[in-house]
Coordinates of C-alpha atoms in Angstrom, one line a residue:
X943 CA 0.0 0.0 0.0
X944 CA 2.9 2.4 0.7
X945 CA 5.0 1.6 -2.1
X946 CA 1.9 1.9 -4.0
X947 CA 1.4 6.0 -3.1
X948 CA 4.9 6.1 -3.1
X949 CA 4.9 5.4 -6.8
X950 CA 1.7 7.6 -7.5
X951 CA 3.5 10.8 -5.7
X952 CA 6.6 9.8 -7.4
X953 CA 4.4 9.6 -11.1
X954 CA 2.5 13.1 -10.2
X955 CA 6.0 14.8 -9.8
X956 CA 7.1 13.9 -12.6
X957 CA 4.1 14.7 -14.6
X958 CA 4.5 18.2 -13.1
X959 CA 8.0 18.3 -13.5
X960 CA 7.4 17.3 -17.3
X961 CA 4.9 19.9 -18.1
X962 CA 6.6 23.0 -15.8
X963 CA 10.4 23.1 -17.9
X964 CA 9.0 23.2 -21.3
X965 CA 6.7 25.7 -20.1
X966 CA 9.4 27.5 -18.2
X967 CA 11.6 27.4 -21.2
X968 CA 9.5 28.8 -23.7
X969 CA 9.2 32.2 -21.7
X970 CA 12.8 32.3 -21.5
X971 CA 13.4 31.5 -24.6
X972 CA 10.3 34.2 -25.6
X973 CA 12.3 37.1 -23.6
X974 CA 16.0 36.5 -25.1
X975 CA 14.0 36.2 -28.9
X976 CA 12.8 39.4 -28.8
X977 CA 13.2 41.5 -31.7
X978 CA 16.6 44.3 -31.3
X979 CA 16.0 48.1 -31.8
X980 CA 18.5 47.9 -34.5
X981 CA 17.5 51.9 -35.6
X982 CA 20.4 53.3 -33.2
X983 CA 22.8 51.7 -35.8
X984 CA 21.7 54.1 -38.6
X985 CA 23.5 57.2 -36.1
X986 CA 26.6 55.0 -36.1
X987 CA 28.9 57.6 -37.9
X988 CA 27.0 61.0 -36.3
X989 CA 28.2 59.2 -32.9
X990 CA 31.4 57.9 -33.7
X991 CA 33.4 61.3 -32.8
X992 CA 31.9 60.9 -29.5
X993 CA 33.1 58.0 -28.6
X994 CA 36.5 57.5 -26.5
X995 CA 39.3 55.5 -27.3
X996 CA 38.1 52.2 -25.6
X997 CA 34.8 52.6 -27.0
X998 CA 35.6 53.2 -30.7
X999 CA 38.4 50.1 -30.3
X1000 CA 35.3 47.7 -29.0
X1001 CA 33.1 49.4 -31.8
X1002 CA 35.6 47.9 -34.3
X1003 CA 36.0 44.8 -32.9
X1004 CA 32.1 44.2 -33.0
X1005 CA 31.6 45.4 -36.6
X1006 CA 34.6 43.1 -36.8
X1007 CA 32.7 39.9 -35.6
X1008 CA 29.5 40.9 -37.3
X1009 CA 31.5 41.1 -41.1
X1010 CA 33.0 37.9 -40.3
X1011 CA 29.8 36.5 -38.9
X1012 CA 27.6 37.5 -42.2
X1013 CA 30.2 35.7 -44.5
X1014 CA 29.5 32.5 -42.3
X1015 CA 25.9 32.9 -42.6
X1016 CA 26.3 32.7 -46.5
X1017 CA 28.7 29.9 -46.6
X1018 CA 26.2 27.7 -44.1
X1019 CA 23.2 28.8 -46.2
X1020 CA 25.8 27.6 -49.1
X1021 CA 25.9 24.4 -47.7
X1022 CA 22.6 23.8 -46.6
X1023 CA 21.3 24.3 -50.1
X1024 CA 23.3 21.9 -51.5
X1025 CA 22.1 19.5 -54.5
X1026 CA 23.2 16.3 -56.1
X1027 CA 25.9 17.1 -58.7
X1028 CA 25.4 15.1 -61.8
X1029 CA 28.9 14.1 -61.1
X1030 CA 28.5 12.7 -57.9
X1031 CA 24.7 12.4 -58.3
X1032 CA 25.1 9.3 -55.2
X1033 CA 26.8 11.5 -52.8
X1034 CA 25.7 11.6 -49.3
X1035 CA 25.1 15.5 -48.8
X1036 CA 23.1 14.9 -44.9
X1037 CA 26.5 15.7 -43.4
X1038 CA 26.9 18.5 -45.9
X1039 CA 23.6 20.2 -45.0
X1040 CA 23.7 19.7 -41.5
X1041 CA 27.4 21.5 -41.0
X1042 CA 25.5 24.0 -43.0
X1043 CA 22.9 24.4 -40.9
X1044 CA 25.0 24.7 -37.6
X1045 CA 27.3 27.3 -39.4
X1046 CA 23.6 29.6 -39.7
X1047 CA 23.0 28.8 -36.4
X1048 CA 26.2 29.8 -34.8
X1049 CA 26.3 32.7 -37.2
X1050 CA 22.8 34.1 -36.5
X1051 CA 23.8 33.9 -32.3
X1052 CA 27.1 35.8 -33.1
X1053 CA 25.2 38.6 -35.1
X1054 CA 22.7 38.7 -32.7
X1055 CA 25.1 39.0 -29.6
X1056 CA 27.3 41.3 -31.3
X1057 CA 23.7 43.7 -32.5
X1058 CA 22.8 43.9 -28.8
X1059 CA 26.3 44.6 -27.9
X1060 CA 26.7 47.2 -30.6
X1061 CA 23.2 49.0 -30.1
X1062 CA 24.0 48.8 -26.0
X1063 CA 27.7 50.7 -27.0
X1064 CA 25.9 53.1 -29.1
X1065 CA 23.3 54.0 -26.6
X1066 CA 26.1 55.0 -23.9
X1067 CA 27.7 57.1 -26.5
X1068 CA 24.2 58.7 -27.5
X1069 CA 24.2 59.7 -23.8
X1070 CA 27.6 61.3 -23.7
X1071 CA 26.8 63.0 -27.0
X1072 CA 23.8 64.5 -25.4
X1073 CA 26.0 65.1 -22.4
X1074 CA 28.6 66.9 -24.4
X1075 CA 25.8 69.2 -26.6
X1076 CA 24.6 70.1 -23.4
X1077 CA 27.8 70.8 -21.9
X1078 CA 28.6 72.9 -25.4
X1079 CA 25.6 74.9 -25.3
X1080 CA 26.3 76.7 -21.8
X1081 CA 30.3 76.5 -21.8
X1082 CA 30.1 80.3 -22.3
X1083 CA 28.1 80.8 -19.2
X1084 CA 29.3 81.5 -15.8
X1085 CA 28.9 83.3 -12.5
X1086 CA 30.8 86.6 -11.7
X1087 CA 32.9 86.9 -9.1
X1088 CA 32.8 89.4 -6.5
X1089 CA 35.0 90.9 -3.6
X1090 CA 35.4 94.1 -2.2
X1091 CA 38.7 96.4 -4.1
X1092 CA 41.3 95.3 -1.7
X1093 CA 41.1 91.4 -1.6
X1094 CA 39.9 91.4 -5.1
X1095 CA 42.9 93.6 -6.3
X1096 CA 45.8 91.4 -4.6
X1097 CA 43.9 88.2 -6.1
X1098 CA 43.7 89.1 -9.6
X1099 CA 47.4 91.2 -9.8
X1100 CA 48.8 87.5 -8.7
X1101 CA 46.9 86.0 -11.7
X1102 CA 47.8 88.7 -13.9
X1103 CA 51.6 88.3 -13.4
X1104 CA 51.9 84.6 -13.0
X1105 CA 50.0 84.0 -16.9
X1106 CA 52.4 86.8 -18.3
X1107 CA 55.4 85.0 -16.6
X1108 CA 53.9 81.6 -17.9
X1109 CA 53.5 83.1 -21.3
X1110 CA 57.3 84.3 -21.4
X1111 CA 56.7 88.2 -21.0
X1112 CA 60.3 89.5 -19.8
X1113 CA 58.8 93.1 -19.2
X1114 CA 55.2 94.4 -17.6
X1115 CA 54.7 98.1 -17.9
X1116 CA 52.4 99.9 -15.2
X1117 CA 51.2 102.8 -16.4
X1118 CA 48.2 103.4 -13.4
X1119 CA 44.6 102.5 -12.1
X1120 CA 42.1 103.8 -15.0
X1121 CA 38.6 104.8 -13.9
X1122 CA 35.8 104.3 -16.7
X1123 CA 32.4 105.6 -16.0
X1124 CA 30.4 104.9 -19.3
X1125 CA 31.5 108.5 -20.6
X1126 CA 35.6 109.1 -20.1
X1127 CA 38.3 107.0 -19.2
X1128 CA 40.7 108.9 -17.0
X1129 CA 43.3 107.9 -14.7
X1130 CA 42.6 107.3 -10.7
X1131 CA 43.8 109.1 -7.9
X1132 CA 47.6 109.2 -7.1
X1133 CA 46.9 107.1 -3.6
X1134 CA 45.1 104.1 -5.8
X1135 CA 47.3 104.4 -8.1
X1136 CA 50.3 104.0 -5.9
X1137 CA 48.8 101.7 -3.5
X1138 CA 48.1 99.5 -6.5
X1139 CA 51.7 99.6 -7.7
X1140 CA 53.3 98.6 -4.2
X1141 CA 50.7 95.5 -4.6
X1142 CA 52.2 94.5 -7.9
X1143 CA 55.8 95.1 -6.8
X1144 CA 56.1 92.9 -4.1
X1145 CA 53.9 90.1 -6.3
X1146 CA 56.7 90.5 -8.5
X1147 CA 59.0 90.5 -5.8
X1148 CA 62.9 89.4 -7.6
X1149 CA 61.4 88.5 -10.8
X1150 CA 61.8 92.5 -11.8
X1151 CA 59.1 92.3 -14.3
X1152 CA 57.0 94.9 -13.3
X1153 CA 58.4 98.7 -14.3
X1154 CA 57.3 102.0 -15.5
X1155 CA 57.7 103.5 -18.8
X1156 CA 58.3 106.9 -18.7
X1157 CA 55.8 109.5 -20.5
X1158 CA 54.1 106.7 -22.2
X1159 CA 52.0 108.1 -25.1
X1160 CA 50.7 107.0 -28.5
X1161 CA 52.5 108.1 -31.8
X1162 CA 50.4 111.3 -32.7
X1163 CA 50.5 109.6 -36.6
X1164 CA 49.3 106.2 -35.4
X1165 CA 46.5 104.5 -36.4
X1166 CA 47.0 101.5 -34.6
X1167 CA 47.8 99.5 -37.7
X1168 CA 51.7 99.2 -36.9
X1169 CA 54.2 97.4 -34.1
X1170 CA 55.3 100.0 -32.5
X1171 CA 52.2 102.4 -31.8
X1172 CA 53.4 103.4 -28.3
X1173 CA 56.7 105.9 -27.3
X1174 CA 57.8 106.4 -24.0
X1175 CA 61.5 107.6 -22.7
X1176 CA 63.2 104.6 -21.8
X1177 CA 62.2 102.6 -24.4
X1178 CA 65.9 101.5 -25.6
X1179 CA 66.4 99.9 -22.5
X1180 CA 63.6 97.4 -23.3
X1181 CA 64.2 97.3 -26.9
X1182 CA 64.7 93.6 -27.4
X1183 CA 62.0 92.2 -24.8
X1184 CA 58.8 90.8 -24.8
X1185 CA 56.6 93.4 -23.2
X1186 CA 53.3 93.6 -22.7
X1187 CA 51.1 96.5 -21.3
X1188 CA 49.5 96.0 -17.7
X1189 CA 45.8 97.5 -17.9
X1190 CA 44.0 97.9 -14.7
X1191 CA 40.6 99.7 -14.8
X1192 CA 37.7 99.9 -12.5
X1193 CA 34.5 100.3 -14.6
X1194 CA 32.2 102.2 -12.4
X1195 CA 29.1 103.1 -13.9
X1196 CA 27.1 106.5 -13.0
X1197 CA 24.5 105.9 -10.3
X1198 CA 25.9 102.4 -9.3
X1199 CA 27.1 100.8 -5.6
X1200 CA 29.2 98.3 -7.8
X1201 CA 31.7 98.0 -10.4
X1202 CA 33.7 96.0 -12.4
X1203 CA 37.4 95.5 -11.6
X1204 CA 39.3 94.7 -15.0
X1205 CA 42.7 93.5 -15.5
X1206 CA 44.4 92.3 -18.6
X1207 CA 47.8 92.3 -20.3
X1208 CA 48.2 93.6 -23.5
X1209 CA 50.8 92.9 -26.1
X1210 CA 52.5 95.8 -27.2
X1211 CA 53.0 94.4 -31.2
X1212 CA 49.8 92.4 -31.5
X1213 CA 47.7 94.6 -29.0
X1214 CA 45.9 91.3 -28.6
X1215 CA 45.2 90.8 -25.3
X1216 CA 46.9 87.7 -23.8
X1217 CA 45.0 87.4 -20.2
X1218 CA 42.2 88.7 -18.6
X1219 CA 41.0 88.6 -15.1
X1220 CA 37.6 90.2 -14.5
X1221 CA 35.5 90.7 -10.7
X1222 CA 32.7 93.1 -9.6
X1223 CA 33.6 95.2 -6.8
X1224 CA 30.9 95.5 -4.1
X1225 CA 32.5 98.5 -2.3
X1226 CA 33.7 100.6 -5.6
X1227 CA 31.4 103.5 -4.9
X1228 CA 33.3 103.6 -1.8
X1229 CA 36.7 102.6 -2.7
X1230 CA 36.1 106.0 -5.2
X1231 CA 34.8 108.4 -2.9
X1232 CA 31.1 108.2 -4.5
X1233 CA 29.6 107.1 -1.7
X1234 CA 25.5 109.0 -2.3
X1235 CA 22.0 108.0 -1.5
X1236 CA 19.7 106.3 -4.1
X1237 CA 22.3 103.8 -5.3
X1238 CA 22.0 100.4 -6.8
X1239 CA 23.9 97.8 -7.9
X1240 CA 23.6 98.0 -11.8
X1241 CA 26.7 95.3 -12.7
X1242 CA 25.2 92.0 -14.0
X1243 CA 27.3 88.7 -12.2
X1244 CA 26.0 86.2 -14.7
X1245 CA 25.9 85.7 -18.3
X1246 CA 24.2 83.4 -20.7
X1247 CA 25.5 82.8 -24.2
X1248 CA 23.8 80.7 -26.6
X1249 CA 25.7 80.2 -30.1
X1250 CA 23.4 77.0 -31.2
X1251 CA 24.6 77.3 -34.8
X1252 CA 28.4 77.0 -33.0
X1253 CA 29.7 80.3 -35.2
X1254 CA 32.2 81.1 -32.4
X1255 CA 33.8 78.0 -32.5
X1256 CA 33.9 77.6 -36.0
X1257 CA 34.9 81.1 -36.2
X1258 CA 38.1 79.5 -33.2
X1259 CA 38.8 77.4 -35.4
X1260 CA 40.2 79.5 -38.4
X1261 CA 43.3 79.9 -35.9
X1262 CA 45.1 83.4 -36.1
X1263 CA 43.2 84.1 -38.9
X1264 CA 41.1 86.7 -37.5
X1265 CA 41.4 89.2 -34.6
X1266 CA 38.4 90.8 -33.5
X1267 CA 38.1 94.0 -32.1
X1268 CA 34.2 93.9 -29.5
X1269 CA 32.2 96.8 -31.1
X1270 CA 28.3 98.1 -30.3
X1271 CA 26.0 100.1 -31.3
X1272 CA 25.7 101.2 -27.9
X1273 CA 28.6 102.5 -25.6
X1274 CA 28.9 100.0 -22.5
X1275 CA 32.4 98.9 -21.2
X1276 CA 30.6 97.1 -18.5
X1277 CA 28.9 94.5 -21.8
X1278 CA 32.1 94.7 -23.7
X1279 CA 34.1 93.8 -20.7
X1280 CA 31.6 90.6 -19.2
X1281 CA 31.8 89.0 -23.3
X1282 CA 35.7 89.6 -24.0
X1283 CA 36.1 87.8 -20.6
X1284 CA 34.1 84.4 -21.4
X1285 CA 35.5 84.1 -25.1
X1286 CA 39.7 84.7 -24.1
X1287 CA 38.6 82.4 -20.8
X1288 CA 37.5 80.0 -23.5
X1289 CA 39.8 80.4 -25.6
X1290 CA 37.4 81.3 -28.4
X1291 CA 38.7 84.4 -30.2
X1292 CA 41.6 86.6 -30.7
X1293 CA 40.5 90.0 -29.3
X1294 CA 42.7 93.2 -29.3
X1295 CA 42.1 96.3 -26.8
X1296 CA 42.1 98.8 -28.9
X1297 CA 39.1 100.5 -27.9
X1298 CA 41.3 100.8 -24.5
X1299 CA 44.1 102.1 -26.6
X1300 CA 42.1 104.5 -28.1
X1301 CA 40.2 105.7 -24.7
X1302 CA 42.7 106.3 -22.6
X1303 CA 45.7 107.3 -24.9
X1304 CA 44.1 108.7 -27.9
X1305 CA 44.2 112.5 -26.8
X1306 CA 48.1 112.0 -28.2
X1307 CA 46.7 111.6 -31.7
X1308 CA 46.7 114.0 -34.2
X1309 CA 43.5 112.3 -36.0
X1310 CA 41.7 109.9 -33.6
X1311 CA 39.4 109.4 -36.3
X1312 CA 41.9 107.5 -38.1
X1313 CA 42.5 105.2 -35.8
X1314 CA 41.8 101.6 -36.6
X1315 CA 44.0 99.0 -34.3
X1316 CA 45.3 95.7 -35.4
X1317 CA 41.8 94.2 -35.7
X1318 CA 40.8 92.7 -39.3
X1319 CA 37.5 92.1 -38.0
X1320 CA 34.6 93.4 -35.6
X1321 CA 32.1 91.0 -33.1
X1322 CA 29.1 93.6 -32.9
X1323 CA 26.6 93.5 -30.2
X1324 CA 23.4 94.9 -30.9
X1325 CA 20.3 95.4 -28.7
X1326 CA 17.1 93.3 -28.9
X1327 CA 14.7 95.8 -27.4
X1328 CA 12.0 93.0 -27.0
X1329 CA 13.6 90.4 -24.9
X1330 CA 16.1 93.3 -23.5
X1331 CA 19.2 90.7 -24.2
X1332 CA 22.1 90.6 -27.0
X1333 CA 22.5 89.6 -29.9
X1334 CA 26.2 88.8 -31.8
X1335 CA 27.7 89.4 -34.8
X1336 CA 30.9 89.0 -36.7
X1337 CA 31.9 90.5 -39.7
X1338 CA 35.2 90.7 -41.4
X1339 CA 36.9 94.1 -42.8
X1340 CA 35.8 94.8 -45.9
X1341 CA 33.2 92.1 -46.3
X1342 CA 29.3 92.4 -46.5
X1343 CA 28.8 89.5 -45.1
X1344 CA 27.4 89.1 -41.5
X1345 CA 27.8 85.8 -39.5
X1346 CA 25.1 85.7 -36.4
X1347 CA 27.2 84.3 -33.5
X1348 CA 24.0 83.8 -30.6
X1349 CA 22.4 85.6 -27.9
X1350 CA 23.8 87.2 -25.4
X1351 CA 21.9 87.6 -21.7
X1352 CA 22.9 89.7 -18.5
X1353 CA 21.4 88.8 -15.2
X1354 CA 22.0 90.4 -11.8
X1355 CA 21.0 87.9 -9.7
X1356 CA 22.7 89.8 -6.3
X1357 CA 19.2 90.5 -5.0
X1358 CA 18.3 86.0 -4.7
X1359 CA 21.8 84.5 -5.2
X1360 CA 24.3 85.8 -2.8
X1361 CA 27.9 85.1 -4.5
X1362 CA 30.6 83.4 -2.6
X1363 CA 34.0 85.5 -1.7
X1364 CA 37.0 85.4 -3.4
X1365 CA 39.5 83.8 -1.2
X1366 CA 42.5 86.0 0.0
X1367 CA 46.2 84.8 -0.9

């Protein structure tokens, strides 16, 4: 009696056991036959240049196996299809067809295998494609600084000097602290200007780049357009170095608690200006003695570029080809100054300083209306009274046509976003 349930448990098992695999196996086998998404492989060469060096070694090796796996499928379907030959008309072709047919098989896994390999690669490079556009389209942006004058000052000399070192300048002339106020550019007191030079002298401390040319004044014939546009009394002594100009200028505009503090190093051949270092100045009313009720702080701290045609960095790409001089229809140093500061800290464009030239040296000339610079092109920024932003434009000397480079947009976000400090050295 027990031997007999025994055996009827023992049959019932293995009836369930019978019926539960095959089941079991035709849902796996339904999940690893479903059809690929093969349509990623038609962006194959748009995602290519985003791939790294692993990745496009891997993508290789797959296209590799697939290539190699598509020639086996035709030689198994070869085989399979084989007929008697009227040569061999009694010729067993069973083992024939049947190597055929485990040459498809084996070739249809490995294209299979290598598809969802391939498609999964692609789909990680998609991501970092989008990654990368995204990181493209706002690589212009960026926060401004801020600081009160005297940190700020001490901060950005040190970056100043160390890039002109780094860059091989043997001489740095300081020629004073300029004040811009959206209508002159004139130099600052003697007290700024002297405190300021102490600050770059012991930055420079035994290096000795950092002198003063004596009665430095344009050529009253220049027009910008030659080497040597500048004389100044001891200029044999620094005949055969590379010098560049030190330009420090607080742009302070009328009716404003804040400024901008501006410092950059000009070349004295190229007047291409080889670093810039750009903060706003919380206390420059102050720091300049216009200290009055009713003002506000005009200086934006954040801008927004969007180029989404990429005409600056084609435009980067044409090398030394170009150098732009920043020109508006409007006068503000404070807009000229925020877009010359993302495109040299990008690394975008060649950009001379010959509107500073011109500002604060051009009472030497004889006919400032001549004067031109080194520039063989202009970026213009116009108004868009509707959105009140920016847009850009680049055109070359003596050519009619106009290259839109993007939209340019100035926020002052002081009032939500309080900005961090600019550490001390």
């Amino acid at each position: 009696m027990l031997r007999s349930k025994i055996r009827s448990c023992a049959t019932l098992l293995l009836i369930i056991v019978v019926t539960i695999i095959p089941a079991f196996s035709n849902a796996a086998g339904s999940n690893n036959n479903e059809p690929i998404d093969l349509g990623i492989l038609k962006q194959k060469d748009t995602l290519l240049p985003f791939m790294t060096g692993p990745q496009k070694i891997q993508y290789l090796q797959l296209e590799r196996i697939i290539e190699s796996a598509h020639s086996d499928l035709k030689s198994g379907q070869y085989l399979a299809n084989s007929k008697p030959s009227s040569l061999d008309p009694n010729r067993d072709l069973k083992p024939l067809i049947e190597r055929g047919e485990r040459m498809i098989e084996s070739a249809q896994l490995k294209i299979e295998d290598s598809q969802k390999k391939l498609v999964a690669l692609l789909q990680v490079v998609q991501d970092q494609q989008s990654q990368q556009m995204k990181a493209d389209l706002t690589r212009f942006d960026y926060d401004l600084e801020s600081a009160n004058y005297d940190d700020a000052i001490t901060v950005l000399s040190k970056r100043l000097l160390t890039t002109c070192w780094e860059l091989g300048y043997e001489t740095l002339f300081f020629d004073g602290v300029f004040i811009q106020d959206g209508e002159s550019t004139l130099p600052s007191s003697a007290e700024l200007r002297n405190s300021t030079y102490d600050r770059l002298i012991k930055i420079d401390g035994t290096t000795f780049s950092v002198t003063i040319p004596i009665d430095l004044k344009l050529k009253a014939d220049s027009t910008g357009k030659a080497a040597h546009i500048f004389e100044f009394e001891n200029a044999p002594v620094f005949k055969d170095d590379q010098k560049a100009l030190l330009v420090i200028e607080m742009i302070h505009p009328k009716g404003s608690s804040s400024g901008l503090l501006s410092l950059r190093a000009i070349d004295l051949e190229t007047q291409l200006i080889v670093t810039h270092q750009l903060i706003k100045i919380k206390d420059s009313a102050e720091k300049l003695g216009l200290v009055a009720e009713g003002l506000e702080d005009t200086i934006p701290d954040q801008l927004k570029l969007r180029d989404p045609a990429n005409t600056l960095e084609t435009l980067s790409n044409l090398g030394d080809l170009y150098t732009f001089m920043i020109t508006s229809e409007f006068e503000t140093t404070v807009t000229h100054e925020l877009l010359t500061h993302t495109l040299l800290k990008n690394k975008t464009l060649q950009i001379t300083d010959s509107n500073f030239i011109l500002r604060a040296y051009g009472k030497s000339l004889s006919a400032p209306e001549t004067w031109k610079g080194q520039s063989n092109a202009q970026l213009t920024i116009t108004a868009d009274e509707q959105t009140g932003n920016y847009q850009l434009r680049a055109q070359a000397d003596n050519s009619d046509r106009v290259l839109p480079c993007g939209t340019l947009q100035l926020n002052n976000s002081n009032a939500t976003t309080p900005t961090e400090e600019i550490p001390s050295i």
